[in-house]
Amino acid sequence: MSVPLLEARNVLKSFGGVRALKGVSLAVHPGEVLAVIGENGAGKSTLMKILAGVQGPDSGELLVDGKARRIGSVQEALSLGIALIHQELNLAETLDVGANIFLGREPRRFGLIDSARITREAARVLEQVGLAVRPDTLVSDLTIGQQQLVEIAKALSIHARVLIMDEPTSSLSGHEAQNLLRLIGELRAKGVGIVYISHRLGEVHGLADRVEVLRDGENAGHLARTEISHGAMVKLMVGRDLSQFYPHQVHPKGQVALEVCELRTRAHPKQTVNFSIRAGEVVGMAGLVGAGRTEVLEALFGITPPLAGEVLVAGETVKYDSPRGAIKAGLALVPEDRKHDGLVLEMGVRENLSLATLERDQSWGFLGRAKERALCEEMIPAMRIKTPNTEQPVQFLSGGNQQKVVIGKWLATRPKVLLLDEPTRGVDIGAKQEIYRLMEELAASGVAVLFVSSDLEEILGMSDRTLVLHEGRLSGELLRSELSEEAVMQLATGAERKISPTLS
Amino acid sequence: MKKIFGILGLLLVVCLVTASLSDSFLSAYNVENVLRRSALFGILSIGVAFVIITGGIDLSLGSVVCLVGCALPWLLTVHHWPLIIALPTVLALALAIGLFHGLLITKLRIQPFIVTLCGLLLYRGIARGFTGDQTVGFGNEFKSLRLLATWKLPFLPGFDLPAPLLFLGVVAIVAAVFLNRTIFGRYLLALGRNPQAATYSGIPTERMTVLAYVVSSGLAGLGGVLFVLDVNSAQPVDFGNFYELYAIAAAVLGGCSLRGGEGSIAGVLVGATLMQVLRNMITLVTTRNNVEFAIIGAVILVGVIADEIARRIAARHRAAQALQNAQA
C-alpha cells in the first residue's frame, strides 16, 4: 500500500476533565475517501480539528507523507496541503466570494491587494467545483450549498492534498448534495485524499472506500469497501443493537396535550404548520437544517412569537408572547444551544436547577431556600447528574451533565408539554442513553414530548411518530411502523406524501 | 467572598500608609469626615452596582445628583415650595429618570452607555438652565432639614457617627437582602450573567432591568439630597461632577464585573470607602491636589490587574486539577 498522505497515531486529547480522544489512530491515502463515522460525542470533530491544526493533541503523533510533523496552526496545516471544511461554514458573509477564497493570503502588488489576480484565480477554482457564480458575488447572497462549494474552492486554491469534510451535506438540498458527492468523486480521481464525516450512512455506503468508526473517543473498528453495510456500521457505532440502545416503549396515550393550528413562523410566513401531540406520546421532528424546526419550537415557546396561529394546551387556547407565558401555559423547552440559552454557566447546579421555579417556590418575594434545597436533593439523583456538590458552577460539568441540569430545571416546573431541540448534541454516549431514558419516563408519566433532531438514528429509535419539515412546511408524518431512514430523508428533501390521519 | 478580602486588604494597606504619613488621618474629625463622604458615595455606588450587575452602566448619576441637588434648594428658597412637596418631588423626579432610562434600554434596545451618556449631558444642562448657572443654597435657613446630613449620633467619647452613615446602613442592608435573599436578586444575577438563558427560564428580564435603573437613579436622587444638605449649597456647573465615575470605580473595585452578574453589596461598600480614603490621603499627604485622578486611576488599575491575575491562576489551577482527576 502507498504511504499515507496523512496519518494520526494514538492521539489523546482532553478538555477540562473530559477525555474526548483516548488514543485514536487513522490514515488516509492518496485517491481514497475515508469515511469517519460515530455517534455525537464520539470524538470525530475533535480529531478533525487536530488533523487540521485547529487544536493541538495532548499526545500522539501526526505524520504527513510518512514523516512526523507538528501541526501547530491552521496555517501550518494549509501549508502541508491539509484543509478542513467545517460543519459550520467559516465564510465572512459580508465579503465577496473571491475575497473569501483568498482570505488571509491575499496576493499583493505594490503592497496593495491584487484584486485582478484574485478574480482570475477565484474564477478558475470556482469553475473546477462547478459553481457558476462571479467572484465578486457577496457570500451572503449564496445558498448554503453554494457556500459549501466556495469552501471547497478555497481548499482547491491552496492545492489541498487532504480534504477533511465535517458533515458537508447536513445542510444541503438533495440536488446540492448529489452535486457535492460527484465533486468528491472527481477530487478522488485526481489523487486527493478525502476524510469524510457524515451521519448519513446511506451516503457513506455509496461513497466511501473505507470506513473508520469512532466510539467514545476510541477506534471502534474499521470496514473495508466490501464490508460496508448499514448494519455493520450501526453495530460498530453504538457497540450493541439499536433496539437495546434506545429504551423506546409504547405508553398508553392520553388526551391531546398540545394542539397547533395554522401556525405561521416568522422564518416561513407563507407556510402553516398543524399538528397535535397526546399526553404520553414521544414525537420526533426531523428535517434538514433550515427547514424551520427550531423556529417552530421557538414560536411555541414564545421566544419568537408566531405571526399567526392558535396553540391549545390540554384543550384550552393559550396566548402568550414570551417564554414566561409559555411556561405558565405548561410548556418547557430544552434549547438547542444549552450554553447560550439553557444555562447560566457561572452559576452552580442548584441555582440553575431552580431558575424556572423561583417564582413558584417564593414566599413573599424571598427565595424559598428549603424548597430549593429539596429540589436539588430530588433532581440530582433522579437525573443522575454527576457533580461534586450542588454549588459546582455548571461550566465545569460535562456536556451530558449540563444537559441533564437543563432537563431537571424543566421537570421541576412539571410541564404538560416538553419541547427538546437537539437534546443529545455534544453529549457522550452514556449520558445520551440517560437522556433517552428520561424522555421515556416523562412520556410514561403523561408528559407530551416533542423533540427535534438531526440524528436520524435518534428519530428512528425514540419517536412514536415523526413529523418531517421541509422548507417550513410539514411535508409528512410517519408512524413508527412506517419509519425508515429513507422515508424520512425523502420527506425532508421535499418529496410529497399524504399526511396520515391524525390520531385525535 | 474571597474577592472582598483582597479589596479589604488593599483598604487596610492604604489606611496604614496614610496613618504613618499623616498624624491627622486618625483624628476623630478626619475619620468622621471620611466616613461621611464614604457613606454618601456608598449610596451612589450601591445604586450603580445594581445596574452593573445587569451588565449595564449608568453614566448619568453625577448629573442626577446635580439636578436633584440644585432642584431642592431652588424649589425651597426661590419658589418657596413647602418642604413636604418639594422633597418628594425631587425624589420622584430621580425615580422617573431611572424609569425613563430603563424603558429606553429594554423597549427600544438602545445601549445603556448611550442612554445614560445623554442623561449625563441632559440633566446637568437642565440644572444649569433653571438655575441660570447661579449657585443655589439654603443659606441660614432649613437648619433642621440639614440635620439629615449633618447630624451626628454620639458613639464614642469625642467620636460621633455622621447621619449619612445611618442612611447608608439602611440602604445597604435592604440592598443586600434584596440581592441575596429575594427571587428578584437572583433574577438580576442570572440575567446579568446570561440574559438569554434567564429569558428562556421565564424570568421577566425587561422588568428587572428597568428596576435596576430605577434603583440607580433613585439612590442617586437620595444621594443628591444628602450631598446638598451636607454642603449647604450647589453650584450647577460642577456639583456632582465625576461622581458617576467614583461610584462605578467603587463598584468595580468591590467586585462587580462590568460583564454583569457579579457583585456584592459588602464589596461595594469597601470599594466606596477605599475611594474616599485615597482622596483623603492625597489631601493630607501631598500638597498637590491636582494629582488626585492620577493616583486614583493607578490604584484602581493595579487592583483590577491583580484581580485578573488571581482569576487566571485559579483557572489554571482548576484545569490542572480536572486533568488530574480525569487521569486518575
Coordinates of N, CA, C and O in Angstrom, one line a residue, chain A residues 224-359:
Chain A
A224 N -13.6 -2.4 5.4 CA -13.1 -2.2 4.0 C -14.3 -2.0 3.1 O -15.4 -2.3 3.5
R225 N -14.0 -1.6 1.8 CA -15.1 -1.3 0.9 C -16.1 -2.4 0.8 O -17.3 -2.2 0.8
T226 N -15.7 -3.6 0.8 CA -16.6 -4.7 0.6 C -17.4 -5.1 1.9 O -18.5 -5.7 1.8
E227 N -16.9 -4.6 3.0 CA -17.6 -4.9 4.3 C -18.7 -3.9 4.7 O -19.4 -4.0 5.6
I228 N -18.7 -2.8 3.9 CA -19.5 -1.6 4.3 C -21.0 -2.0 4.1 O -21.4 -2.3 3.0
S229 N -21.7 -2.0 5.2 CA -23.2 -2.2 5.1 C -23.8 -1.4 6.3 O -23.1 -1.1 7.3
H230 N -25.1 -1.0 6.1 CA -25.7 -0.2 7.1 C -25.6 -0.9 8.5 O -25.2 -0.3 9.5
G231 N -26.0 -2.2 8.5 CA -26.0 -2.9 9.8 C -24.6 -2.9 10.5 O -24.5 -2.7 11.7
A232 N -23.6 -3.2 9.6 CA -22.2 -3.3 10.2 C -21.8 -2.0 10.8 O -21.2 -1.9 11.8
M233 N -22.2 -0.9 10.1 CA -21.7 0.4 10.6 C -22.4 0.8 11.9 O -21.8 1.2 12.9
V234 N -23.8 0.6 11.9 CA -24.5 0.9 13.2 C -24.0 0.1 14.3 O -23.8 0.6 15.4
K235 N -23.7 -1.2 14.1 CA -23.3 -2.0 15.2 C -21.9 -1.5 15.8 O -21.8 -1.5 17.0
L236 N -21.0 -1.1 14.9 CA -19.8 -0.6 15.4 C -20.0 0.7 16.1 O -19.3 1.0 17.1
M237 N -20.9 1.6 15.6 CA -21.1 2.9 16.2 C -21.6 2.8 17.6 O -21.2 3.5 18.5
V238 N -22.7 2.0 17.8 CA -23.3 2.0 19.1 C -22.8 0.9 20.0 O -23.0 0.9 21.2
G239 N -22.1 -0.1 19.4 CA -21.5 -1.1 20.1 C -22.5 -2.1 20.6 O -22.2 -3.0 21.5
R240 N -23.7 -2.0 20.2 CA -24.7 -3.0 20.6 C -25.9 -2.8 19.6 O -25.9 -1.9 18.8
D241 N -26.9 -3.6 19.8 CA -28.0 -3.5 18.9 C -28.8 -2.2 19.2 O -28.9 -1.9 20.4
L242 N -29.4 -1.6 18.2 CA -30.1 -0.4 18.4 C -31.3 -0.5 19.3 O -31.6 0.3 20.1
S243 N -32.0 -1.7 19.2 CA -33.2 -1.9 20.0 C -32.8 -1.8 21.4 O -33.7 -1.4 22.3
Q244 N -31.6 -2.2 21.8 CA -31.2 -2.1 23.2 C -30.8 -0.7 23.6 O -30.9 -0.3 24.7
F245 N -30.2 0.0 22.6 CA -29.7 1.3 22.9 C -30.8 2.3 23.2 O -30.7 3.1 24.1
Y246 N -31.9 2.2 22.4 CA -33.0 3.2 22.6 C -34.0 2.5 23.4 O -34.6 1.5 23.1
P247 N -34.3 3.1 24.6 CA -35.2 2.4 25.6 C -36.7 2.7 25.2 O -37.5 3.0 26.0
H248 N -37.0 2.6 23.9 CA -38.3 3.1 23.5 C -39.4 2.1 23.9 O -39.2 0.9 23.7
Q249 N -40.5 2.6 24.4 CA -41.6 1.8 24.8 C -42.8 2.5 24.4 O -42.8 3.7 24.2
V250 N -43.9 1.7 24.1 CA -45.2 2.4 23.8 C -45.9 2.6 25.1 O -46.2 1.7 25.8
H251 N -46.3 3.9 25.3 CA -47.1 4.2 26.5 C -48.5 4.4 26.2 O -48.8 4.8 25.0
P252 N -49.4 4.1 27.1 CA -50.8 4.5 26.8 C -50.9 6.0 26.5 O -50.3 6.8 27.2
K253 N -51.7 6.3 25.5 CA -51.8 7.7 25.1 C -53.0 8.3 25.8 O -54.1 7.7 25.9
G254 N -52.8 9.5 26.3 CA -53.9 10.2 26.9 C -54.6 11.2 26.0 O -54.6 11.0 24.8
Q255 N -55.2 12.2 26.6 CA -55.8 13.3 25.8 C -54.8 14.0 25.0 O -53.6 13.9 25.3
V256 N -55.3 14.8 24.0 CA -54.4 15.7 23.3 C -53.8 16.7 24.2 O -54.6 17.4 24.8
A257 N -52.5 16.8 24.3 CA -51.9 17.7 25.3 C -51.5 19.0 24.6 O -51.6 20.1 25.1
L258 N -51.1 18.9 23.3 CA -50.7 20.1 22.6 C -51.3 20.0 21.2 O -51.2 19.0 20.5
E259 N -52.0 21.1 20.8 CA -52.5 21.2 19.5 C -52.1 22.5 18.9 O -52.2 23.5 19.5
V260 N -51.5 22.4 17.7 CA -51.0 23.6 17.0 C -51.8 23.7 15.7 O -51.9 22.8 14.9
C261 N -52.5 24.9 15.6 CA -53.3 25.1 14.4 C -52.9 26.3 13.6 O -52.7 27.4 14.1
E262 N -52.6 26.1 12.4 CA -52.3 27.2 11.4 C -51.2 28.1 11.9 O -51.3 29.3 11.8
L263 N -50.2 27.5 12.5 CA -49.1 28.3 13.0 C -48.2 28.8 11.8 O -47.8 28.0 11.0
R264 N -47.9 30.1 11.8 CA -47.1 30.7 10.9 C -45.9 31.3 11.6 O -46.0 32.2 12.4
T265 N -44.7 30.8 11.3 CA -43.5 31.4 11.9 C -42.9 32.5 11.1 O -43.2 32.6 9.9
R266 N -42.1 33.3 11.7 CA -41.5 34.5 11.0 C -40.5 34.0 9.9 O -40.4 34.7 8.9
A267 N -39.9 32.8 10.1 CA -38.9 32.4 9.2 C -39.6 31.9 7.9 O -39.1 32.0 6.8
H268 N -40.8 31.3 8.0 CA -41.5 30.8 6.9 C -43.0 31.3 6.9 O -43.9 30.5 7.1
P269 N -43.2 32.6 6.7 CA -44.5 33.2 6.9 C -45.6 32.6 5.9 O -46.8 32.7 6.2
K270 N -45.1 32.0 4.8 CA -46.1 31.5 3.8 C -46.7 30.2 4.2 O -47.6 29.7 3.6
Q271 N -46.0 29.5 5.1 CA -46.4 28.1 5.4 C -47.2 28.0 6.7 O -46.8 28.8 7.6
T272 N -48.1 27.2 6.8 CA -48.8 27.0 8.1 C -48.4 25.6 8.6 O -48.3 24.6 7.7
V273 N -48.3 25.4 9.9 CA -48.0 24.1 10.4 C -49.1 23.7 11.4 O -49.6 24.5 12.2
N274 N -49.6 22.5 11.2 CA -50.7 21.9 12.0 C -50.2 20.6 12.6 O -49.8 19.7 11.8
F275 N -50.3 20.4 13.8 CA -50.1 19.0 14.4 C -50.6 19.0 15.8 O -50.9 20.0 16.4
S276 N -50.7 17.8 16.3 CA -51.1 17.7 17.7 C -50.4 16.5 18.4 O -49.9 15.6 17.7
I277 N -50.2 16.6 19.7 CA -49.5 15.5 20.4 C -50.3 15.1 21.6 O -50.8 16.0 22.3
R278 N -50.4 13.8 21.9 CA -51.1 13.4 23.0 C -50.2 13.3 24.2 O -49.0 13.1 24.1
A279 N -50.8 13.3 25.4 CA -50.1 13.0 26.6 C -49.5 11.6 26.5 O -50.1 10.7 26.0
G280 N -48.2 11.5 26.9 CA -47.6 10.2 26.8 C -47.0 9.8 25.5 O -46.4 8.7 25.4
E281 N -47.0 10.7 24.6 CA -46.5 10.4 23.2 C -45.1 11.1 23.1 O -44.9 12.2 23.6
V282 N -44.2 10.4 22.4 CA -42.9 11.0 22.1 C -42.9 11.2 20.6 O -43.0 10.2 19.8
V283 N -42.9 12.5 20.2 CA -42.9 12.8 18.7 C -41.6 13.4 18.3 O -41.1 14.3 19.0
G284 N -41.0 12.9 17.3 CA -39.8 13.4 16.7 C -40.1 14.4 15.6 O -41.1 14.2 14.9
M285 N -39.2 15.4 15.5 CA -39.4 16.3 14.4 C -38.1 16.3 13.6 O -37.1 16.7 14.1
A286 N -38.2 15.9 12.3 CA -37.0 15.7 11.5 C -37.0 16.8 10.4 O -38.1 17.4 10.1
G287 N -35.9 16.9 9.7 CA -35.9 17.9 8.6 C -34.4 18.4 8.5 O -33.6 18.2 9.4
L288 N -34.1 19.0 7.3 CA -32.8 19.4 7.1 C -32.6 20.7 7.9 O -33.5 21.3 8.4
V289 N -31.3 21.1 8.1 CA -31.0 22.4 8.7 C -31.7 23.5 7.8 O -31.6 23.5 6.6
G290 N -32.4 24.4 8.5 CA -33.1 25.5 7.8 C -34.5 25.1 7.4 O -35.2 25.9 6.7
A291 N -35.0 23.9 7.8 CA -36.3 23.5 7.4 C -37.3 24.2 8.3 O -38.5 24.2 8.1
G292 N -36.9 24.8 9.4 CA -37.8 25.6 10.2 C -38.2 24.8 11.5 O -39.2 25.2 12.1
R293 N -37.4 23.8 11.9 CA -37.8 23.0 13.1 C -37.6 23.8 14.3 O -38.5 24.0 15.2
T294 N -36.4 24.4 14.5 CA -36.2 25.2 15.7 C -37.1 26.4 15.7 O -37.6 26.8 16.8
E295 N -37.5 27.0 14.6 CA -38.4 28.1 14.5 C -39.8 27.7 15.1 O -40.4 28.5 15.7
V296 N -40.2 26.5 14.8 CA -41.5 26.0 15.3 C -41.4 26.0 16.8 O -42.3 26.4 17.5
L297 N -40.4 25.4 17.3 CA -40.3 25.3 18.8 C -40.2 26.6 19.4 O -40.8 26.9 20.4
E298 N -39.4 27.5 18.8 CA -39.3 28.9 19.4 C -40.6 29.6 19.3 O -40.9 30.4 20.2
A299 N -41.3 29.4 18.3 CA -42.6 30.1 18.2 C -43.6 29.5 19.3 O -44.2 30.3 20.0
L300 N -43.5 28.2 19.5 CA -44.4 27.6 20.5 C -44.0 28.1 21.9 O -44.8 28.2 22.8
F301 N -42.7 28.3 22.1 CA -42.2 28.7 23.4 C -42.2 30.2 23.7 O -41.8 30.7 24.7
G302 N -42.7 30.9 22.7 CA -42.9 32.4 22.9 C -41.6 33.2 22.7 O -41.5 34.3 23.1
I303 N -40.6 32.5 22.2 CA -39.3 33.3 22.0 C -39.4 34.2 20.8 O -39.1 35.4 20.9
T304 N -39.8 33.7 19.7 CA -40.1 34.5 18.5 C -41.6 34.2 18.3 O -42.0 33.3 17.6
P305 N -42.5 35.1 18.9 CA -43.9 34.8 18.8 C -44.3 34.6 17.3 O -43.8 35.3 16.4
P306 N -45.2 33.6 17.1 CA -45.6 33.3 15.7 C -46.4 34.5 15.1 O -47.0 35.3 15.8
L307 N -46.4 34.6 13.8 CA -47.2 35.6 13.1 C -48.7 35.4 13.2 O -49.5 36.3 13.3
A308 N -49.1 34.1 13.2 CA -50.5 33.7 13.3 C -50.6 32.3 13.8 O -49.6 31.6 13.8
G309 N -51.8 31.9 14.2 CA -52.0 30.6 14.6 C -52.5 30.5 16.0 O -52.4 31.4 16.8
E310 N -52.9 29.3 16.3 CA -53.5 29.0 17.6 C -52.8 27.9 18.3 O -52.5 26.9 17.6
V311 N -52.6 28.0 19.6 CA -51.9 26.9 20.3 C -52.9 26.5 21.4 O -53.4 27.4 22.2
L312 N -53.2 25.2 21.5 CA -54.0 24.7 22.6 C -53.2 23.8 23.5 O -52.6 22.8 23.0
V313 N -53.2 24.0 24.8 CA -52.6 23.1 25.7 C -53.7 22.4 26.5 O -54.5 23.1 27.1
A314 N -53.7 21.1 26.5 CA -54.8 20.3 27.2 C -56.2 20.9 26.8 O -57.0 21.0 27.6
G315 N -56.4 21.2 25.5 CA -57.7 21.5 25.0 C -58.0 23.0 25.2 O -59.1 23.4 24.7
E316 N -57.2 23.8 25.9 CA -57.5 25.2 26.0 C -56.6 26.1 25.3 O -55.4 25.9 25.3
T317 N -57.2 27.1 24.6 CA -56.4 28.0 23.8 C -55.5 28.8 24.8 O -56.0 29.3 25.8
V318 N -54.2 28.9 24.5 CA -53.3 29.7 25.3 C -52.7 30.8 24.5 O -52.4 30.6 23.3
K319 N -52.5 31.9 25.1 CA -51.9 33.1 24.4 C -50.8 33.6 25.2 O -50.9 33.8 26.4
Y320 N -49.7 33.9 24.6 CA -48.5 34.4 25.3 C -47.5 35.0 24.3 O -47.6 34.6 23.1
D321 N -46.7 35.9 24.7 CA -45.7 36.3 23.7 C -44.3 36.3 24.4 O -43.4 37.1 24.0
S322 N -44.1 35.4 25.4 CA -42.8 35.3 26.0 C -42.7 33.9 26.6 O -43.7 33.3 26.8
P323 N -41.4 33.5 26.8 CA -41.2 32.2 27.4 C -42.0 32.1 28.8 O -42.5 31.0 29.1
R324 N -42.0 33.2 29.4 CA -42.7 33.3 30.7 C -44.1 32.8 30.6 O -44.6 32.0 31.4
G325 N -44.8 33.3 29.6 CA -46.2 32.9 29.3 C -46.3 31.5 28.9 O -47.2 30.7 29.4
A326 N -45.4 31.0 28.1 CA -45.4 29.6 27.7 C -45.2 28.7 28.9 O -45.9 27.6 28.9
I327 N -44.3 29.1 29.8 CA -44.1 28.2 31.0 C -45.4 28.1 31.8 O -45.8 27.1 32.2
K328 N -46.0 29.3 31.9 CA -47.3 29.3 32.7 C -48.3 28.4 32.1 O -49.2 27.8 32.7
A329 N -48.3 28.3 30.7 CA -49.3 27.5 30.0 C -48.9 26.0 30.1 O -49.7 25.2 29.6
G330 N -47.8 25.7 30.6 CA -47.4 24.3 30.8 C -46.4 23.8 29.8 O -46.3 22.5 29.7
L331 N -45.7 24.7 29.2 CA -44.7 24.2 28.2 C -43.3 24.4 28.8 O -43.1 25.1 29.8
A332 N -42.3 23.6 28.3 CA -40.9 23.7 28.7 C -40.1 23.5 27.4 O -40.5 22.7 26.6
L333 N -39.0 24.2 27.3 CA -38.1 24.0 26.1 C -36.7 23.7 26.6 O -36.1 24.6 27.2
V334 N -36.1 22.6 26.1 CA -34.7 22.4 26.3 C -34.1 22.9 25.0 O -34.2 22.3 24.0
P335 N -33.4 24.0 25.0 CA -33.0 24.7 23.8 C -31.8 24.0 23.1 O -31.1 23.2 23.8
E336 N -31.6 24.3 21.9 CA -30.5 23.6 21.1 C -29.2 24.0 21.6 O -28.3 23.1 21.8
D337 N -29.0 25.3 22.0 CA -27.7 25.8 22.4 C -27.7 25.9 23.9 O -28.1 27.0 24.4
R338 N -27.4 24.8 24.6 CA -27.6 24.9 26.1 C -26.7 25.9 26.7 O -27.1 26.5 27.7
K339 N -25.5 26.1 26.2 CA -24.6 27.1 26.9 C -25.1 28.5 26.7 O -24.9 29.3 27.6
H340 N -25.7 28.8 25.6 CA -26.1 30.1 25.3 C -27.5 30.4 25.9 O -27.8 31.5 26.4
D341 N -28.4 29.4 25.8 CA -29.8 29.7 26.1 C -30.3 28.9 27.3 O -31.3 29.2 27.8
G342 N -29.6 27.8 27.6 CA -30.2 26.9 28.6 C -29.6 27.1 30.0 O -30.3 26.8 31.0
L343 N -28.4 27.6 30.1 CA -27.8 27.6 31.4 C -27.1 28.9 31.7 O -26.7 29.6 30.8
V344 N -27.0 29.3 33.0 CA -26.2 30.4 33.4 C -24.9 29.7 33.9 O -24.8 29.1 35.0
L345 N -23.9 29.7 33.0 CA -22.7 28.8 33.1 C -22.0 29.0 34.4 O -21.4 28.1 35.0
E346 N -21.9 30.3 34.9 CA -21.1 30.6 36.1 C -21.8 30.3 37.3 O -21.2 30.3 38.4
M347 N -23.1 30.0 37.2 CA -23.9 29.7 38.4 C -23.8 28.2 38.7 O -23.5 27.4 37.9
G348 N -24.1 27.9 40.0 CA -24.0 26.5 40.4 C -25.2 25.6 39.9 O -26.1 26.1 39.4
V349 N -25.0 24.3 40.2 CA -26.1 23.4 39.8 C -27.4 23.8 40.5 O -28.4 23.8 39.8
R350 N -27.3 24.1 41.8 CA -28.6 24.4 42.5 C -29.2 25.7 41.9 O -30.5 25.6 41.6
E351 N -28.5 26.7 41.6 CA -29.1 27.9 41.1 C -29.7 27.7 39.7 O -30.7 28.3 39.3
N352 N -29.0 26.9 38.9 CA -29.6 26.6 37.6 C -30.8 25.7 37.6 O -31.8 25.9 36.9
L353 N -30.8 24.7 38.5 CA -32.0 23.8 38.6 C -33.2 24.6 39.0 O -34.3 24.3 38.6
S354 N -33.1 25.6 39.9 CA -34.2 26.3 40.4 C -34.6 27.5 39.6 O -35.6 28.2 40.0
L355 N -33.9 27.8 38.6 CA -34.1 29.1 37.9 C -35.5 29.3 37.4 O -36.1 30.4 37.4
A356 N -36.2 28.2 36.9 CA -37.5 28.4 36.4 C -38.6 28.2 37.4 O -39.8 28.4 37.1
T357 N -38.2 27.9 38.6 CA -39.3 27.7 39.7 C -39.1 28.6 40.8 O -39.8 28.5 41.9
L358 N -38.3 29.6 40.7 CA -38.1 30.6 41.8 C -39.4 31.2 42.2 O -39.7 31.4 43.3
E359 N -40.1 31.6 41.2 CA -41.4 32.4 41.4 C -42.4 31.5 42.2 O -43.0 31.9 43.1

